[in-house]
Each structure stands twice: as C-alpha cells, then as structure tokens.
Amino acid sequence: MSKIQKIRGFQDIYGENAKKYRHVVDTFREIFELYNFKEIILPYVEDISLFKRSVGEATDIVQKEMYVFVDKGGREVALRPEGTASCVRAYIEEKMYAEGGYHKLFYEGAMFRYERPQAGRYRQFHQIGAEIFGVSSVLADAELISMVDKALKTLNINFKLEINSLGDFQSRKIYTEKLIKYLKSYENHLCETCQKRIDLNPLRVLDCKVESCKEITKDAPKITEFLSEQSEKRYLQLKEYLKALNVEFVENPRLVRGLDYYTDTVFEFTTDEIGAQGTVAAGGRYDNLVEQLGGPPTPALGFAAGIERLILLVKDLPKEKPLVAVVPLTSDYNIQALNLSNSLRNNNIKSETMLKEGSLKSMLKTADKLKSDYVIFVSDKYELKEMSSGQQEIFYNPDDLIDAIKGKI
Ligand code: ATP
Ligand code: MG
C-alpha cells in the first residue's frame, strides 16, 4: 500500500520537540500570568475580509500566502495567518471596550501561511502572542517588550532586540513619499519583487533580504528622521523606560515589519543561531487598527513569537519526574499491578504499568526501553529495583513501598 504523507510545509511535532514546544508555551504562559494577561481562545477560520482589512491588501500574507476557501454556505473564509486580527475582531465583537479600563489578552495556536517551506519556515506554524487594548501610554510598550525579553531570558535563549519607530500616520506619509522618490532612482537595481513594492508597499523594500536591495536601502532616508514631535517623544521615552528595565536593545531604523497596521513602536527579537529565519518574536503598536475594523478608536499593541523557531533554540528542558515501571511477575498478578500503579499515581508518582506481557526478561527489557528509573516486580511481595545502581529492596506492604519511593525521588 502506498503511504500517505503529511502535506508540504506541515509538521509532526513529537518526542523531544513536543516537550520543547510545551516548555516554550508553559514559560510564556507563566509570565503572561505574572503580568496579568488573560487568555483568549480564538477561531482558526475567519472571514477573509478580516485579514484584507487588517494585515493589508498589499502585504505578502494577503497577496499570496493565505489559505482561502469557500465553505458550504458560500462564505469566503481563510485559515488565520496570524492572531492579532482575530483578537481585534473579538475585542470589538464582544464589546470588551464597554467594560472600561483596558484589556490584556494572550493567545496561542496554529497559524497558516502558504510560504516556501524551509528551516524555521512552515505552512502551518504556531505562535504565542499577546495584545494590549486601550492604552496609549508608552509604559505599555515598555512593559510588553520587557515581558518578551523576560520570557526569552527564562528560556535561556541568546537573542538580540531591535527596535524602531514608524511614527504616526502623518509622519509615515511624509516619509513614504521621500522613500518612494529614493527607491525610484534605483528602481532597475532592485529585485523584481521590490520593484513592484515601490508603489504597493514601499516600506517593505527596507525589509528585503536580497543583497542588492539591502545595499540600496542602506543609504535610504531613515524613518526616524521624519518622526512628528509626538512620535519622537514617544520613541525617546520608550528607550528611557527600556534602559530603566535593563532591557538591552539596538535601534534599527530599517526595521519596518511586514504587516500594514503598525504605528510608532515596532520591535523584533532575533537570533543568528538558526540560519536565515532568525526572527523569533516581533510586534509593535497599532493604534488605528481597532477603528479600522469598525471599533471605537482604541490604541493597542502586541507581539507574537514563533514557537517552532524557539524550539530550535531551546537547549535545556525542565527535569522530568522519575518513572516507576510496575511489572507483574506472572499474569496472576496483573490486577495487583494495576492497583499498585494507580496508588503510585494517586501519590503523584509517574508510573508505567507494564502493558506488554511476556517473559520476565522481555518485560524488564521493555521497562529499560521505556527509560524507567525504577522497576517494581509484583508477586506475593514487591521487589523494587533501582535501574541505575541495580540495587534491590523487598516490601510486603504497598504503603511501605510507596513511602520508600517517595523518599528516593
Ligand atoms: P518573517 O520575516 O520571519 O517571515 P513575519 O514578519 O512574517 O516573519 P510575523 O507575522 O510578525 O512574522 O510573525 C511573528 C513570528 O512568527 C515571526 O517572528 C516568526 O518567529 C514566526 N513565523 C512567521 N511566519 C512563520 C512561518 N512561516 N513559519 C514559522 N514561523 C513563522
Ligand atoms: Mg513572513
């Protein structure tokens, strides 16, 4: 029979990688909790116009990367390519703004983009991210960035933080005109994609990875030279706050991000340890997006981290509980073994009932394959064997046995 394979760009995450996945997610979740973020569990499928109107018609995501289909009811829908748009939709649709105060949300899960698969770039990938709605103060920008910084430090990852300000819409408009003029004078030397970007999405040219484009944009006008007074003040304040929080950063005036909705603060956490796809987390402020999607004017900001890329960087995992295998000497002792495993688990001890019946020798071999730290042979008594030392002890009462194991682990 021919084998069925997974779809290109999709992955099975299992074994050690699944542990790393969980470790990354748990670490972020614990930190979100400390910062008082609340979870939101969002749909994977949304009306396609949500992404057109937020991520932007001219972006790579909307132009060519979305998984789009018509459902049986004739709705044009998309598998979500990112999480912010859905968060904003929910914020508006669930009228969270009506509760007053401000809102801090986090989400986690799969995203879908029809990109060219390569190391660190998949068609289904996972993000963990957070958003703050209803705060314009730069305090929020500083806390959000330092929260991501803390999470990555907790994960023991080497990274660099780059920040920039894109200014408000007004500063950006003036800058964009200058940039277009500059790019037009080098048009023939830009890559084909960037030639199209000049009119469609000129800022994106600054983000191009093609060498010749990088060379040209090196001397392009810098956005930070065109910031309005207020945007400039915000940017200075952000840097001051980050320094106060001991968050190390470098300014990168070419940092623009690939999505349309950003204003003022943008940032990227990058690493050079996983090849070309080095951005592990990124985000920024998007003060116009809520209104743009039909909500009340609401300043907002957020970030998303790419879990697959973090998995590539995580080296140490939290220590696991030791494993105790329970092996009935003969099938006459199966029920006794089932019960003992249960008691062990009730005492918070990780236990594996030997499910593969066979000779004592083969069961011991299986216990070893399962990486058991201890094996208990069950008969009219209990023989506890420590696998590392080979040391054995005999017990006649399960309570004494469990107490002894508790003492060891
Ligand atoms: P990149 O420049 O790496 O394509 P992006 O600007 O498209 O990133 P965002 O949309 O901001 O990225 O997503 C945030 C994070 O999600 C990225 O920094 C990255 O870690 C991760 N990510 C984005 N696209 C993919 C993908 N196709 N496969 C794996 N991870 C991804
Ligand atoms: Mg991308």
Short mmCIF file of C-alpha atoms and ligand atoms in Angstrom, two decimals:
data_model
loop_
_atom_site.label_atom_id
_atom_site.label_comp_id
_atom_site.label_asym_id
_atom_site.label_seq_id
_atom_site.Cartn_x
_atom_site.Cartn_y
_atom_site.Cartn_z
CA MET A 1 0.00 0.00 0.00
CA SER A 2 1.29 3.46 -0.78
CA LYS A 3 1.91 5.55 2.29
CA ILE A 4 0.11 8.80 2.91
CA GLN A 5 2.44 11.64 3.70
CA LYS A 6 1.91 14.88 5.51
CA ILE A 7 1.29 17.94 3.37
CA ARG A 8 4.31 20.01 2.33
CA GLY A 9 5.13 22.66 4.91
CA PHE A 10 3.23 20.85 7.68
CA GLN A 11 4.97 19.08 10.55
CA ASP A 12 4.51 16.44 13.19
CA ILE A 13 5.91 17.75 16.45
CA TYR A 14 6.64 14.82 18.75
CA GLY A 15 9.12 13.39 21.23
CA GLU A 16 11.76 15.84 22.43
CA ASN A 17 10.37 18.59 20.18
CA ALA A 18 6.91 18.24 21.67
CA LYS A 19 8.48 18.65 25.12
CA LYS A 20 10.25 21.76 23.92
CA TYR A 21 7.02 23.06 22.42
CA ARG A 22 5.28 22.63 25.77
CA HIS A 23 8.19 24.15 27.65
CA VAL A 24 8.14 27.25 25.44
CA VAL A 25 4.40 27.64 25.81
CA ASP A 26 4.40 26.99 29.57
CA THR A 27 7.18 29.52 30.09
CA PHE A 28 5.31 32.23 28.20
CA ARG A 29 2.04 31.38 29.91
CA GLU A 30 3.57 31.64 33.36
CA ILE A 31 4.99 35.02 32.51
CA PHE A 32 1.71 36.22 30.97
CA GLU A 33 0.04 35.23 34.20
CA LEU A 34 2.53 37.31 36.22
CA TYR A 35 1.77 40.31 34.02
CA ASN A 36 -1.97 39.75 34.43
CA PHE A 37 -2.75 38.86 30.80
CA LYS A 38 -5.95 36.83 30.24
CA GLU A 39 -6.23 34.05 27.70
CA ILE A 40 -8.42 34.25 24.63
CA ILE A 41 -9.06 31.15 22.54
CA LEU A 42 -9.78 32.26 19.01
CA PRO A 43 -11.23 30.59 15.92
CA TYR A 44 -8.88 29.16 13.31
CA VAL A 45 -11.15 30.21 10.47
CA GLU A 46 -12.24 33.77 9.87
CA ASP A 47 -14.00 35.81 7.22
CA ILE A 48 -11.34 36.56 4.62
CA SER A 49 -12.07 40.29 4.70
CA LEU A 50 -10.82 40.47 8.31
CA PHE A 51 -7.27 39.88 7.09
CA LYS A 52 -7.63 42.01 3.99
CA ARG A 53 -8.68 44.93 6.13
CA SER A 54 -6.12 44.48 8.90
CA VAL A 55 -2.97 42.76 7.70
CA GLY A 56 -3.36 44.77 4.48
CA GLU A 57 -4.28 44.09 0.85
CA ALA A 58 -0.75 44.83 -0.33
CA THR A 59 1.10 42.55 2.12
CA ASP A 60 2.69 39.24 1.16
CA ILE A 61 0.33 37.47 3.52
CA VAL A 62 -2.84 38.67 1.82
CA GLN A 63 -1.43 38.77 -1.69
CA LYS A 64 -0.16 35.22 -1.82
CA GLU A 65 0.10 33.38 1.46
CA MET A 66 -3.41 32.84 2.76
CA TYR A 67 -5.22 29.51 2.79
CA VAL A 68 -8.58 30.56 1.43
CA PHE A 69 -11.67 28.56 0.62
CA VAL A 70 -15.39 28.89 0.15
CA ASP A 71 -17.31 26.92 2.76
CA LYS A 72 -20.50 25.01 2.05
CA GLY A 73 -22.57 28.04 2.94
CA GLY A 74 -20.77 30.06 0.27
CA ARG A 75 -18.70 32.10 2.76
CA GLU A 76 -15.24 33.16 1.70
CA VAL A 77 -13.07 32.19 4.64
CA ALA A 78 -9.38 31.96 5.48
CA LEU A 79 -7.31 29.86 7.85
CA ARG A 80 -5.85 32.50 10.13
CA PRO A 81 -2.36 33.62 9.07
CA GLU A 82 -1.79 35.47 12.36
CA GLY A 83 -3.52 36.20 15.65
CA THR A 84 -3.79 39.96 16.04
CA ALA A 85 -6.61 40.43 13.53
CA SER A 86 -8.80 37.88 15.32
CA CYS A 87 -8.01 39.44 18.70
CA VAL A 88 -9.09 42.82 17.43
CA ARG A 89 -12.22 41.37 15.87
CA ALA A 90 -13.11 39.67 19.15
CA TYR A 91 -12.34 42.81 21.16
CA ILE A 92 -14.83 44.71 19.03
CA GLU A 93 -17.42 41.98 18.54
CA GLU A 94 -17.52 41.02 22.23
CA LYS A 95 -17.66 44.71 23.15
CA MET A 96 -14.78 44.39 25.60
CA TYR A 97 -14.23 48.12 25.30
CA ALA A 98 -17.58 48.68 27.02
CA GLU A 99 -16.18 47.18 30.24
CA GLY A 100 -13.89 50.18 30.64
CA GLY A 101 -10.32 50.06 31.91
CA TYR A 102 -8.06 48.31 29.46
CA HIS A 103 -7.56 44.75 28.25
CA LYS A 104 -4.56 42.45 28.16
CA LEU A 105 -5.09 39.26 26.18
CA PHE A 106 -2.90 36.37 25.12
CA TYR A 107 -3.41 33.54 22.64
CA GLU A 108 -1.61 30.52 21.37
CA GLY A 109 -2.03 28.16 18.45
CA ALA A 110 -1.52 27.29 14.81
CA MET A 111 -1.26 29.84 12.02
CA PHE A 112 -1.26 29.11 8.30
CA ARG A 113 0.69 30.78 5.53
CA TYR A 114 1.39 29.38 2.10
CA GLU A 115 5.09 30.23 2.11
CA ARG A 116 8.10 28.45 0.69
CA PRO A 117 8.93 25.87 3.36
CA GLN A 118 12.48 25.87 4.71
CA ALA A 119 14.20 25.53 8.07
CA GLY A 120 12.23 27.69 10.50
CA ARG A 121 9.52 28.46 7.94
CA TYR A 122 6.48 26.24 7.62
CA ARG A 123 2.99 26.48 6.18
CA GLN A 124 1.43 25.56 9.48
CA PHE A 125 3.33 27.05 12.37
CA HIS A 126 2.48 28.06 15.90
CA GLN A 127 2.55 31.39 17.61
CA ILE A 128 2.13 32.54 21.13
CA GLY A 129 1.32 36.20 21.43
CA ALA A 130 -0.29 38.92 23.48
CA GLU A 131 -2.15 42.17 22.88
CA ILE A 132 -2.97 45.21 24.99
CA PHE A 133 -6.09 47.20 24.06
CA GLY A 134 -6.96 50.66 25.30
CA VAL A 135 -3.59 52.01 26.43
CA SER A 136 -1.69 54.73 24.63
CA SER A 137 0.97 55.26 27.30
CA VAL A 138 4.49 54.20 26.36
CA LEU A 139 4.51 52.34 29.68
CA ALA A 140 2.61 49.62 27.85
CA ASP A 141 5.17 49.43 25.02
CA ALA A 142 7.98 49.15 27.55
CA GLU A 143 6.25 46.51 29.66
CA LEU A 144 5.25 44.43 26.65
CA ILE A 145 8.78 44.43 25.26
CA SER A 146 10.33 43.69 28.63
CA MET A 147 7.87 40.84 29.14
CA VAL A 148 9.03 39.16 25.92
CA ASP A 149 12.62 39.86 26.95
CA LYS A 150 11.95 38.13 30.26
CA ALA A 151 10.34 35.11 28.60
CA LEU A 152 13.26 34.62 26.22
CA LYS A 153 15.77 35.04 29.05
CA THR A 154 13.83 32.50 31.11
CA LEU A 155 14.08 30.10 28.16
CA ASN A 156 17.84 30.67 28.25
CA ILE A 157 18.00 31.77 24.64
CA ASN A 158 20.61 34.09 23.11
CA PHE A 159 18.89 36.91 21.30
CA LYS A 160 19.14 40.49 20.18
CA LEU A 161 16.33 43.03 20.48
CA GLU A 162 15.90 45.59 17.71
CA ILE A 163 13.52 48.48 17.99
CA ASN A 164 12.34 51.27 15.74
CA SER A 165 9.57 53.82 15.45
CA LEU A 166 7.42 54.02 12.36
CA GLY A 167 5.86 57.25 13.56
CA ASP A 168 2.18 58.09 13.34
CA PHE A 169 0.29 58.02 10.04
CA GLN A 170 1.24 61.62 9.31
CA SER A 171 4.99 61.10 9.77
CA ARG A 172 4.78 57.92 7.82
CA LYS A 173 3.05 59.59 4.90
CA ILE A 174 5.76 62.20 4.56
CA TYR A 175 8.46 59.57 4.92
CA THR A 176 6.85 57.20 2.42
CA GLU A 177 6.90 59.91 -0.25
CA LYS A 178 10.60 60.53 0.35
CA LEU A 179 11.33 56.82 0.32
CA ILE A 180 9.44 56.23 -2.93
CA LYS A 181 11.41 59.01 -4.57
CA TYR A 182 14.67 57.48 -3.39
CA LEU A 183 13.72 53.95 -4.43
CA LYS A 184 12.56 55.09 -7.88
CA SER A 185 16.04 56.42 -8.56
CA TYR A 186 17.42 52.90 -8.05
CA GLU A 187 14.46 51.04 -9.47
CA ASN A 188 16.40 48.97 -12.01
CA HIS A 189 18.78 47.68 -9.36
CA LEU A 190 16.08 46.39 -7.03
CA CYS A 191 14.87 42.79 -7.12
CA GLU A 192 11.70 42.11 -9.11
CA THR A 193 9.52 41.88 -6.02
CA CYS A 194 10.80 45.16 -4.66
CA GLN A 195 10.22 46.89 -7.98
CA LYS A 196 6.55 46.05 -7.52
CA ARG A 197 6.70 47.04 -3.85
CA ILE A 198 7.76 50.62 -4.59
CA ASP A 199 4.20 51.68 -5.24
CA LEU A 200 2.39 48.88 -3.46
CA ASN A 201 4.21 48.70 -0.12
CA PRO A 202 7.43 50.74 -0.22
CA LEU A 203 8.37 50.28 3.45
CA ARG A 204 8.60 46.56 2.81
CA VAL A 205 11.58 47.17 0.50
CA LEU A 206 13.58 48.05 3.61
CA ASP A 207 12.88 44.55 4.88
CA CYS A 208 14.03 42.74 1.71
CA LYS A 209 16.64 40.04 2.25
CA VAL A 210 18.11 40.26 -1.29
CA GLU A 211 21.71 41.56 -1.14
CA SER A 212 21.37 44.18 -3.88
CA CYS A 213 18.23 45.59 -2.25
CA LYS A 214 19.94 45.68 1.14
CA GLU A 215 22.83 47.58 -0.44
CA ILE A 216 20.50 50.19 -1.91
CA THR A 217 18.36 50.67 1.18
CA LYS A 218 21.43 51.12 3.36
CA ASP A 219 21.55 54.78 2.34
CA ALA A 220 17.81 55.31 2.01
CA PRO A 221 16.23 58.08 4.08
CA LYS A 222 15.55 56.87 7.62
CA ILE A 223 12.06 56.96 9.07
CA THR A 224 13.35 58.22 12.41
CA GLU A 225 14.38 61.45 10.68
CA PHE A 226 10.76 62.15 9.81
CA LEU A 227 9.02 61.49 13.09
CA SER A 228 6.48 64.02 14.30
CA GLU A 229 7.30 65.73 17.55
CA GLN A 230 4.98 63.45 19.45
CA SER A 231 6.27 60.24 17.88
CA GLU A 232 9.81 61.33 18.54
CA LYS A 233 8.97 61.98 22.19
CA ARG A 234 7.35 58.57 22.50
CA TYR A 235 10.36 56.88 20.98
CA LEU A 236 12.74 58.64 23.39
CA GLN A 237 10.55 57.70 26.31
CA LEU A 238 10.44 54.07 25.24
CA LYS A 239 14.22 53.92 25.14
CA GLU A 240 14.41 55.51 28.56
CA TYR A 241 11.96 53.01 30.04
CA LEU A 242 13.70 50.03 28.46
CA LYS A 243 17.02 51.16 29.88
CA ALA A 244 15.44 51.54 33.30
CA LEU A 245 14.14 47.97 32.97
CA ASN A 246 17.60 46.69 31.98
CA VAL A 247 16.32 45.56 28.62
CA GLU A 248 19.17 45.68 26.13
CA PHE A 249 18.25 46.81 22.63
CA VAL A 250 19.70 48.18 19.43
CA GLU A 251 17.98 50.73 17.23
CA ASN A 252 17.38 49.63 13.67
CA PRO A 253 15.90 52.43 11.56
CA ARG A 254 15.24 49.94 8.76
CA LEU A 255 13.03 47.72 10.86
CA VAL A 256 9.53 48.01 9.37
CA ARG A 257 7.70 44.67 9.83
CA GLY A 258 5.72 43.08 7.05
CA LEU A 259 2.21 43.96 8.16
CA ASP A 260 0.42 47.19 7.38
CA TYR A 261 -1.13 48.00 10.70
CA TYR A 262 1.84 49.14 12.77
CA THR A 263 2.33 52.71 14.05
CA ASP A 264 5.10 54.12 16.27
CA THR A 265 6.82 51.31 18.17
CA VAL A 266 7.96 48.21 16.31
CA PHE A 267 10.37 45.58 17.59
CA GLU A 268 11.93 42.25 16.71
CA PHE A 269 13.76 39.70 18.79
CA THR A 270 16.26 37.95 16.56
CA THR A 271 18.96 35.32 16.77
CA ASP A 272 21.75 34.30 14.44
CA GLU A 273 21.75 30.72 15.71
CA ILE A 274 19.07 29.26 13.42
CA GLY A 275 20.02 30.49 9.97
CA ALA A 276 18.14 32.91 7.78
CA GLN A 277 14.80 32.76 9.59
CA GLY A 278 16.17 34.49 12.65
CA THR A 279 13.20 36.46 13.97
CA VAL A 280 11.77 34.63 16.96
CA ALA A 281 9.32 37.23 18.21
CA ALA A 282 8.06 40.50 16.84
CA GLY A 283 5.41 43.10 17.29
CA GLY A 284 4.54 46.70 17.78
CA ARG A 285 1.86 49.29 18.26
CA TYR A 286 -1.21 49.53 16.03
CA ASP A 287 -3.21 52.49 17.22
CA ASN A 288 -5.52 52.70 14.20
CA LEU A 289 -6.44 49.08 13.69
CA VAL A 290 -9.38 48.76 16.08
CA GLU A 291 -11.09 51.73 14.48
CA GLN A 292 -10.18 50.50 11.02
CA LEU A 293 -12.05 47.27 11.78
CA GLY A 294 -15.17 49.06 12.93
CA GLY A 295 -14.47 49.51 16.65
CA PRO A 296 -14.15 52.70 18.67
CA PRO A 297 -10.79 54.49 18.44
CA THR A 298 -8.57 52.32 20.65
CA PRO A 299 -4.81 52.46 20.97
CA ALA A 300 -3.32 48.96 21.01
CA LEU A 301 -0.14 46.96 20.74
CA GLY A 302 1.04 43.38 20.74
CA PHE A 303 3.59 40.78 19.78
CA ALA A 304 3.80 37.21 18.55
CA ALA A 305 6.55 34.65 18.97
CA GLY A 306 7.18 31.78 16.57
CA ILE A 307 7.15 28.59 18.61
CA GLU A 308 8.94 26.38 16.01
CA ARG A 309 11.87 28.78 15.89
CA LEU A 310 12.06 28.85 19.68
CA ILE A 311 12.02 25.04 19.73
CA LEU A 312 15.17 25.13 17.60
CA LEU A 313 16.84 27.31 20.24
CA VAL A 314 15.74 25.66 23.47
CA LYS A 315 18.52 23.54 24.90
CA ASP A 316 17.58 22.70 28.44
CA LEU A 317 14.26 21.24 29.43
CA PRO A 318 12.85 21.16 32.93
CA LYS A 319 13.69 18.00 34.82
CA GLU A 320 11.09 15.28 34.45
CA LYS A 321 9.64 13.13 37.20
CA PRO A 322 11.36 9.76 37.56
CA LEU A 323 9.47 6.83 36.06
CA VAL A 324 8.48 3.73 38.01
CA ALA A 325 7.57 0.65 35.96
CA VAL A 326 5.26 -1.89 37.53
CA VAL A 327 5.87 -5.42 36.25
CA PRO A 328 3.67 -8.35 37.32
CA LEU A 329 5.81 -11.45 37.74
CA THR A 330 3.13 -13.55 36.04
CA SER A 331 -0.33 -12.68 34.73
CA ASP A 332 -1.73 -13.91 38.08
CA TYR A 333 -0.52 -10.60 39.50
CA ASN A 334 -1.98 -8.31 36.77
CA ILE A 335 -4.75 -6.89 38.95
CA GLN A 336 -2.33 -6.28 41.80
CA ALA A 337 -0.06 -4.44 39.32
CA LEU A 338 -2.92 -2.31 38.01
CA ASN A 339 -3.80 -1.34 41.55
CA LEU A 340 -0.24 -0.56 42.53
CA SER A 341 0.22 1.72 39.51
CA ASN A 342 -2.95 3.52 40.49
CA SER A 343 -1.76 4.02 44.06
CA LEU A 344 1.58 5.34 42.81
CA ARG A 345 -0.19 7.86 40.55
CA ASN A 346 -2.50 8.85 43.39
CA ASN A 347 0.70 9.69 45.25
CA ASN A 348 1.89 11.84 42.36
CA ILE A 349 4.47 9.30 41.24
CA LYS A 350 4.83 8.72 37.49
CA SER A 351 4.14 5.09 36.85
CA GLU A 352 4.06 2.78 33.87
CA THR A 353 2.14 -0.48 34.16
CA MET A 354 3.94 -2.99 32.01
CA LEU A 355 1.39 -3.29 29.21
CA LYS A 356 3.40 -5.63 27.05
CA GLU A 357 3.01 -9.07 28.62
CA GLY A 358 5.80 -11.59 28.16
CA SER A 359 8.66 -13.31 29.90
CA LEU A 360 10.17 -11.55 32.89
CA LYS A 361 13.31 -10.92 30.88
CA SER A 362 11.48 -9.34 27.97
CA MET A 363 9.37 -7.19 30.32
CA LEU A 364 12.48 -5.95 32.09
CA LYS A 365 13.98 -5.10 28.72
CA THR A 366 10.86 -3.16 27.77
CA ALA A 367 10.97 -1.29 31.10
CA ASP A 368 14.51 -0.31 30.26
CA LYS A 369 13.50 0.82 26.74
CA LEU A 370 10.78 2.97 28.30
CA LYS A 371 13.56 4.64 30.33
CA SER A 372 12.25 3.54 33.71
CA ASP A 373 14.22 4.75 36.69
CA TYR A 374 12.74 2.09 38.97
CA VAL A 375 11.06 -1.24 38.34
CA ILE A 376 8.75 -2.96 40.79
CA PHE A 377 8.21 -6.70 40.32
CA VAL A 378 4.81 -7.63 41.67
CA SER A 379 4.14 -11.07 43.16
CA ASP A 380 3.20 -12.03 46.72
CA LYS A 381 5.74 -9.36 47.55
CA TYR A 382 7.11 -6.21 45.89
CA GLU A 383 10.68 -6.09 44.65
CA LEU A 384 11.89 -2.58 43.99
CA LYS A 385 14.86 -2.31 41.64
CA GLU A 386 16.76 0.91 41.03
CA MET A 387 17.84 0.72 37.39
CA SER A 388 20.95 2.90 37.66
CA SER A 389 22.54 1.00 40.53
CA GLY A 390 20.82 -2.37 40.23
CA GLN A 391 20.07 -2.15 43.97
CA GLN A 392 17.03 -4.14 45.12
CA GLU A 393 14.73 -3.97 48.14
CA ILE A 394 11.77 -6.11 49.11
CA PHE A 395 8.46 -4.85 50.55
CA TYR A 396 5.38 -6.74 51.70
CA ASN A 397 3.10 -3.78 52.05
CA PRO A 398 2.34 -1.29 49.22
CA ASP A 399 2.23 1.67 51.64
CA ASP A 400 5.79 0.97 52.83
CA LEU A 401 6.85 0.63 49.22
CA ILE A 402 5.33 3.96 48.24
CA ASP A 403 6.89 5.68 51.25
CA ALA A 404 10.28 4.27 50.28
CA ILE A 405 9.92 5.52 46.69
CA LYS A 406 8.84 8.94 47.90
CA GLY A 407 12.00 9.06 49.98
CA LYS A 408 14.14 8.32 46.96
CA ILE A 409 12.68 10.76 44.43
P1 ATP B 1 9.40 36.62 8.86
O1 ATP B 1 10.04 37.88 8.46
O2 ATP B 1 10.32 35.69 9.62
O3 ATP B 1 8.62 35.97 7.77
P2 ATP B 1 6.97 37.83 9.75
O4 ATP B 1 7.27 39.26 9.73
O5 ATP B 1 6.20 37.24 8.66
O6 ATP B 1 8.33 37.00 9.96
P3 ATP B 1 5.09 37.87 11.96
O7 ATP B 1 3.93 37.84 11.08
O8 ATP B 1 5.36 39.08 12.75
O9 ATP B 1 6.38 37.44 11.17
O10 ATP B 1 5.05 36.62 12.95
C1 ATP B 1 5.72 36.62 14.21
C2 ATP B 1 6.64 35.43 14.33
O11 ATP B 1 6.04 34.23 13.88
C3 ATP B 1 7.89 35.53 13.47
O12 ATP B 1 8.84 36.33 14.07
C4 ATP B 1 8.33 34.09 13.40
O13 ATP B 1 9.03 33.72 14.56
C5 ATP B 1 7.03 33.36 13.34
N1 ATP B 1 6.70 33.00 11.95
C6 ATP B 1 6.16 33.79 10.99
N2 ATP B 1 5.98 33.09 9.86
C7 ATP B 1 6.40 31.83 10.10
C8 ATP B 1 6.46 30.63 9.34
N3 ATP B 1 6.02 30.57 8.10
N4 ATP B 1 6.96 29.52 9.93
C9 ATP B 1 7.40 29.54 11.20
N5 ATP B 1 7.36 30.63 11.98
C10 ATP B 1 6.87 31.76 11.44
MG MG B 2 6.79 36.40 6.83
#
